[in-house]
């Protein structure tokens, strides 16, 4: 091998290692920029000597052209389906365990069987064929005998290794599920909404559609993930004795295997797993539609064998579906805290995702139009995770009668102020501000929220009454509530009134960041509120901050800065803060978020590049930010200093070109010390 070939091979190995750390283990060892640098180095070598461009090279994830159609692939071993246990109670696990024990002719008093219990991922089944460690083919399940060749699309998924780690056998087929995480799906839909394009129905269909794309460049734009759950054809590799050990081995080859799995003893163990995962289902980062139980011993699996297309040793135990069809009875407008008018679907109540749903969001007028839903339609409702239920589409059917298309009202349905759409925006808003009772109610509820002032007992029923009866019009008026005027409310016992007064009293001692968040400034979420509290250390300094000063805060961009500045420019907002202070609210002490240490680097922008001798990039960033500096990613005329370590790249060149002071680690320490 030439030196260059050797160098390319080393770069490939290094990039495979770091891709595994990043995509599979979610624990990168080097900054993204360093990965990019190694990647570009390999790309440069391959560009000058194309023979060195191997198919398993990390540079070759997106390759190939748009296909006229997907080619059929005959599976070396058929891809089976799985029996489904639809009884979502404990009986589901007991039925399966009972069946297996009978088939194995176990006596009544035989000890519990050992099962591998794992999640049933809601995506698309894929067979990955590795020959001598290199991914050579990826195929969909198809009819189980013959699938479709989706190799060039699957190669774009970062989590799927192009080369296995360690000593790979001549043939190893890994089977698993390509899926899309919920956060990735939500972001994708958010982007579609911003572009005014059609949103996707659910993560599963979106993942399946992306895998079966004819243009790999399109697939590469879709955030897909993968979990392995079994093997197909294997040659030259001794199988471990159990399914759980087999999954461990697959993980050691560098493929993602879900950590939420266990070895369970008997029906009791399975039931416990089903219940435990059911309780965690909403909080998982991806959709599951059930759990899967597999007899753990591969020897017993062989003895149990198959019934036509399904193994007798496995079963899928379902959970209640997260999507259902129901009738759209009407569309109402809900007014949000910031005046946003949201069309809400009034539904024929339907059990979905574990609860009965009768309201679901339609997001905005444009999305409602794109989905083409009209009152009377049968629609698909989705409730996944703890997110708000939404109408994701309609079931195409002939409408028996003409129903006019939904129109947005010209006036706020609550306060009759004009409704306006911001230029270029998707949302209609009520222009009534805090004059609008709906906005006032939402502002109070937000203020009282668990992550804001945490006023227990101040829920929507009470807020509705307080606002409708004119008892509370502004935030400070909350603190004038006494047991007497509360107990006069409907369905409010003396005891609850006393509790609420106590909760109001207790909420007075808070933190600066909670208080900032509680004010409900547009664009200021919890994280921004924390950054603001840390940066300014006091309410007065925040209220007086200019847009320029606000821009110095970590992660605060022009839109957020302007929103904050405009909020405090309104005298009545400052008055609210003063009245709350006068009511006894105390956010400036016992806080921990307010950091009043000196900020020698306030207003300075620093760029880090290369590797420093002792400080990691994160450590350097933290120290700089604690000193008030803003750490930026690229060098410009506005950069105050560039801190450069070894192997600093183009940023250092740029700094020299622009004449910006360059510091090493010692220089950085001196700067921090003032
Ligand atoms: S095992 C012999 N395990 O469910 C059994 N399937 O199989 C072969 N699925 O579309 C499948 N999660 O893609 C197995 N942990 C899991 C699974 C799983 C999801 C899917 C699979 C197929 C369907 C029925």
mmCIF file with all atom_site columns, C-alpha atoms in Angstrom, residues 233-312:
data_model
loop_
_atom_site.group_PDB
_atom_site.id
_atom_site.type_symbol
_atom_site.label_atom_id
_atom_site.label_alt_id
_atom_site.label_comp_id
_atom_site.label_asym_id
_atom_site.label_entity_id
_atom_site.label_seq_id
_atom_site.pdbx_PDB_ins_code
_atom_site.Cartn_x
_atom_site.Cartn_y
_atom_site.Cartn_z
_atom_site.occupancy
_atom_site.B_iso_or_equiv
_atom_site.pdbx_formal_charge
_atom_site.auth_seq_id
_atom_site.auth_comp_id
_atom_site.auth_asym_id
_atom_site.auth_atom_id
_atom_site.pdbx_PDB_model_num
ATOM 1  C CA . UNK A 1 233 ? -28.607 -15.139 6.901  1.00 0.00 ? 233 UNK A CA 1
ATOM 2  C CA . UNK A 1 234 ? -25.328 -15.766 8.778  1.00 0.00 ? 234 UNK A CA 1
ATOM 3  C CA . UNK A 1 235 ? -22.275 -17.599 7.465  1.00 0.00 ? 235 UNK A CA 1
ATOM 4  C CA . UNK A 1 236 ? -19.038 -18.340 9.271  1.00 0.00 ? 236 UNK A CA 1
ATOM 5  C CA . UNK A 1 237 ? -20.129 -17.051 12.666 1.00 0.00 ? 237 UNK A CA 1
ATOM 6  C CA . UNK A 1 238 ? -21.223 -19.247 15.563 1.00 0.00 ? 238 UNK A CA 1
ATOM 7  C CA . UNK A 1 239 ? -24.539 -18.025 16.975 1.00 0.00 ? 239 UNK A CA 1
ATOM 8  C CA . UNK A 1 240 ? -24.607 -17.272 20.703 1.00 0.00 ? 240 UNK A CA 1
ATOM 9  C CA . UNK A 1 241 ? -26.973 -19.436 22.798 1.00 0.00 ? 241 UNK A CA 1
ATOM 10 C CA . UNK A 1 242 ? -29.612 -16.769 23.462 1.00 0.00 ? 242 UNK A CA 1
ATOM 11 C CA . UNK A 1 243 ? -31.419 -13.950 21.682 1.00 0.00 ? 243 UNK A CA 1
ATOM 12 C CA . UNK A 1 244 ? -30.278 -11.430 24.306 1.00 0.00 ? 244 UNK A CA 1
ATOM 13 C CA . UNK A 1 245 ? -26.610 -12.398 23.754 1.00 0.00 ? 245 UNK A CA 1
ATOM 14 C CA . UNK A 1 246 ? -27.223 -12.117 20.018 1.00 0.00 ? 246 UNK A CA 1
ATOM 15 C CA . UNK A 1 247 ? -28.389 -8.524  20.447 1.00 0.00 ? 247 UNK A CA 1
ATOM 16 C CA . UNK A 1 248 ? -25.301 -7.792  22.545 1.00 0.00 ? 248 UNK A CA 1
ATOM 17 C CA . UNK A 1 249 ? -23.148 -9.158  19.714 1.00 0.00 ? 249 UNK A CA 1
ATOM 18 C CA . UNK A 1 250 ? -24.994 -7.013  17.149 1.00 0.00 ? 250 UNK A CA 1
ATOM 19 C CA . UNK A 1 251 ? -24.319 -3.957  19.318 1.00 0.00 ? 251 UNK A CA 1
ATOM 20 C CA . UNK A 1 252 ? -20.642 -4.927  19.510 1.00 0.00 ? 252 UNK A CA 1
ATOM 21 C CA . UNK A 1 253 ? -20.552 -4.990  15.698 1.00 0.00 ? 253 UNK A CA 1
ATOM 22 C CA . UNK A 1 254 ? -21.451 -1.302  15.913 1.00 0.00 ? 254 UNK A CA 1
ATOM 23 C CA . UNK A 1 255 ? -25.189 -1.289  15.206 1.00 0.00 ? 255 UNK A CA 1
ATOM 24 C CA . UNK A 1 256 ? -27.715 0.550   17.366 1.00 0.00 ? 256 UNK A CA 1
ATOM 25 C CA . UNK A 1 257 ? -29.637 -1.803  19.656 1.00 0.00 ? 257 UNK A CA 1
ATOM 26 C CA . UNK A 1 258 ? -32.269 -0.257  21.900 1.00 0.00 ? 258 UNK A CA 1
ATOM 27 C CA . UNK A 1 259 ? -31.237 -0.249  25.565 1.00 0.00 ? 259 UNK A CA 1
ATOM 28 C CA . UNK A 1 260 ? -34.835 -0.613  26.711 1.00 0.00 ? 260 UNK A CA 1
ATOM 29 C CA . UNK A 1 261 ? -34.893 -4.402  26.706 1.00 0.00 ? 261 UNK A CA 1
ATOM 30 C CA . UNK A 1 262 ? -34.672 -7.063  29.355 1.00 0.00 ? 262 UNK A CA 1
ATOM 31 C CA . UNK A 1 263 ? -34.556 -10.772 30.046 1.00 0.00 ? 263 UNK A CA 1
ATOM 32 C CA . UNK A 1 264 ? -37.857 -11.607 31.733 1.00 0.00 ? 264 UNK A CA 1
ATOM 33 C CA . UNK A 1 265 ? -38.838 -14.676 33.732 1.00 0.00 ? 265 UNK A CA 1
ATOM 34 C CA . UNK A 1 266 ? -42.206 -16.237 32.843 1.00 0.00 ? 266 UNK A CA 1
ATOM 35 C CA . UNK A 1 267 ? -45.537 -14.516 32.275 1.00 0.00 ? 267 UNK A CA 1
ATOM 36 C CA . UNK A 1 268 ? -45.032 -12.395 35.406 1.00 0.00 ? 268 UNK A CA 1
ATOM 37 C CA . UNK A 1 269 ? -41.780 -10.980 34.049 1.00 0.00 ? 269 UNK A CA 1
ATOM 38 C CA . UNK A 1 270 ? -43.397 -10.224 30.673 1.00 0.00 ? 270 UNK A CA 1
ATOM 39 C CA . UNK A 1 271 ? -46.383 -8.538  32.279 1.00 0.00 ? 271 UNK A CA 1
ATOM 40 C CA . UNK A 1 272 ? -44.086 -6.367  34.376 1.00 0.00 ? 272 UNK A CA 1
ATOM 41 C CA . UNK A 1 273 ? -42.145 -5.297  31.266 1.00 0.00 ? 273 UNK A CA 1
ATOM 42 C CA . UNK A 1 274 ? -45.378 -4.546  29.369 1.00 0.00 ? 274 UNK A CA 1
ATOM 43 C CA . UNK A 1 275 ? -46.637 -2.391  32.239 1.00 0.00 ? 275 UNK A CA 1
ATOM 44 C CA . UNK A 1 276 ? -43.312 -0.631  32.817 1.00 0.00 ? 276 UNK A CA 1
ATOM 45 C CA . UNK A 1 277 ? -42.854 0.265   29.152 1.00 0.00 ? 277 UNK A CA 1
ATOM 46 C CA . UNK A 1 278 ? -46.529 1.200   28.866 1.00 0.00 ? 278 UNK A CA 1
ATOM 47 C CA . UNK A 1 279 ? -45.996 3.726   31.642 1.00 0.00 ? 279 UNK A CA 1
ATOM 48 C CA . UNK A 1 280 ? -42.943 5.116   29.874 1.00 0.00 ? 280 UNK A CA 1
ATOM 49 C CA . UNK A 1 281 ? -44.393 5.008   26.370 1.00 0.00 ? 281 UNK A CA 1
ATOM 50 C CA . UNK A 1 282 ? -45.419 8.663   26.186 1.00 0.00 ? 282 UNK A CA 1
ATOM 51 C CA . UNK A 1 283 ? -41.987 9.796   27.300 1.00 0.00 ? 283 UNK A CA 1
ATOM 52 C CA . UNK A 1 284 ? -40.002 7.714   24.802 1.00 0.00 ? 284 UNK A CA 1
ATOM 53 C CA . UNK A 1 285 ? -38.316 9.645   21.999 1.00 0.00 ? 285 UNK A CA 1
ATOM 54 C CA . UNK A 1 286 ? -39.970 7.434   19.360 1.00 0.00 ? 286 UNK A CA 1
ATOM 55 C CA . UNK A 1 287 ? -43.297 5.710   18.706 1.00 0.00 ? 287 UNK A CA 1
ATOM 56 C CA . UNK A 1 288 ? -43.826 2.107   19.744 1.00 0.00 ? 288 UNK A CA 1
ATOM 57 C CA . UNK A 1 289 ? -47.037 0.204   19.157 1.00 0.00 ? 289 UNK A CA 1
ATOM 58 C CA . UNK A 1 290 ? -46.302 -2.563  21.633 1.00 0.00 ? 290 UNK A CA 1
ATOM 59 C CA . UNK A 1 291 ? -43.596 -4.783  23.058 1.00 0.00 ? 291 UNK A CA 1
ATOM 60 C CA . UNK A 1 292 ? -42.182 -8.004  21.589 1.00 0.00 ? 292 UNK A CA 1
ATOM 61 C CA . UNK A 1 293 ? -41.493 -11.161 23.573 1.00 0.00 ? 293 UNK A CA 1
ATOM 62 C CA . UNK A 1 294 ? -39.095 -13.796 22.232 1.00 0.00 ? 294 UNK A CA 1
ATOM 63 C CA . UNK A 1 295 ? -38.151 -17.127 23.801 1.00 0.00 ? 295 UNK A CA 1
ATOM 64 C CA . UNK A 1 296 ? -34.580 -16.356 24.796 1.00 0.00 ? 296 UNK A CA 1
ATOM 65 C CA . UNK A 1 297 ? -32.930 -19.724 24.116 1.00 0.00 ? 297 UNK A CA 1
ATOM 66 C CA . UNK A 1 298 ? -32.163 -20.172 20.404 1.00 0.00 ? 298 UNK A CA 1
ATOM 67 C CA . UNK A 1 299 ? -32.281 -23.941 20.953 1.00 0.00 ? 299 UNK A CA 1
ATOM 68 C CA . UNK A 1 300 ? -35.861 -23.698 22.229 1.00 0.00 ? 300 UNK A CA 1
ATOM 69 C CA . UNK A 1 301 ? -36.669 -21.358 19.316 1.00 0.00 ? 301 UNK A CA 1
ATOM 70 C CA . UNK A 1 302 ? -35.537 -24.125 16.917 1.00 0.00 ? 302 UNK A CA 1
ATOM 71 C CA . UNK A 1 303 ? -37.711 -26.654 18.733 1.00 0.00 ? 303 UNK A CA 1
ATOM 72 C CA . UNK A 1 304 ? -40.745 -24.405 18.585 1.00 0.00 ? 304 UNK A CA 1
ATOM 73 C CA . UNK A 1 305 ? -40.324 -23.654 14.877 1.00 0.00 ? 305 UNK A CA 1
ATOM 74 C CA . UNK A 1 306 ? -42.890 -21.867 12.716 1.00 0.00 ? 306 UNK A CA 1
ATOM 75 C CA . UNK A 1 307 ? -46.544 -21.807 11.905 1.00 0.00 ? 307 UNK A CA 1
ATOM 76 C CA . UNK A 1 308 ? -46.731 -20.791 8.223  1.00 0.00 ? 308 UNK A CA 1
ATOM 77 C CA . UNK A 1 309 ? -45.207 -17.255 8.219  1.00 0.00 ? 309 UNK A CA 1
ATOM 78 C CA . UNK A 1 310 ? -44.889 -16.709 11.941 1.00 0.00 ? 310 UNK A CA 1
ATOM 79 C CA . UNK A 1 311 ? -42.494 -18.118 14.498 1.00 0.00 ? 311 UNK A CA 1
ATOM 80 C CA . UNK A 1 312 ? -44.101 -19.834 17.485 1.00 0.00 ? 312 UNK A CA 1
#
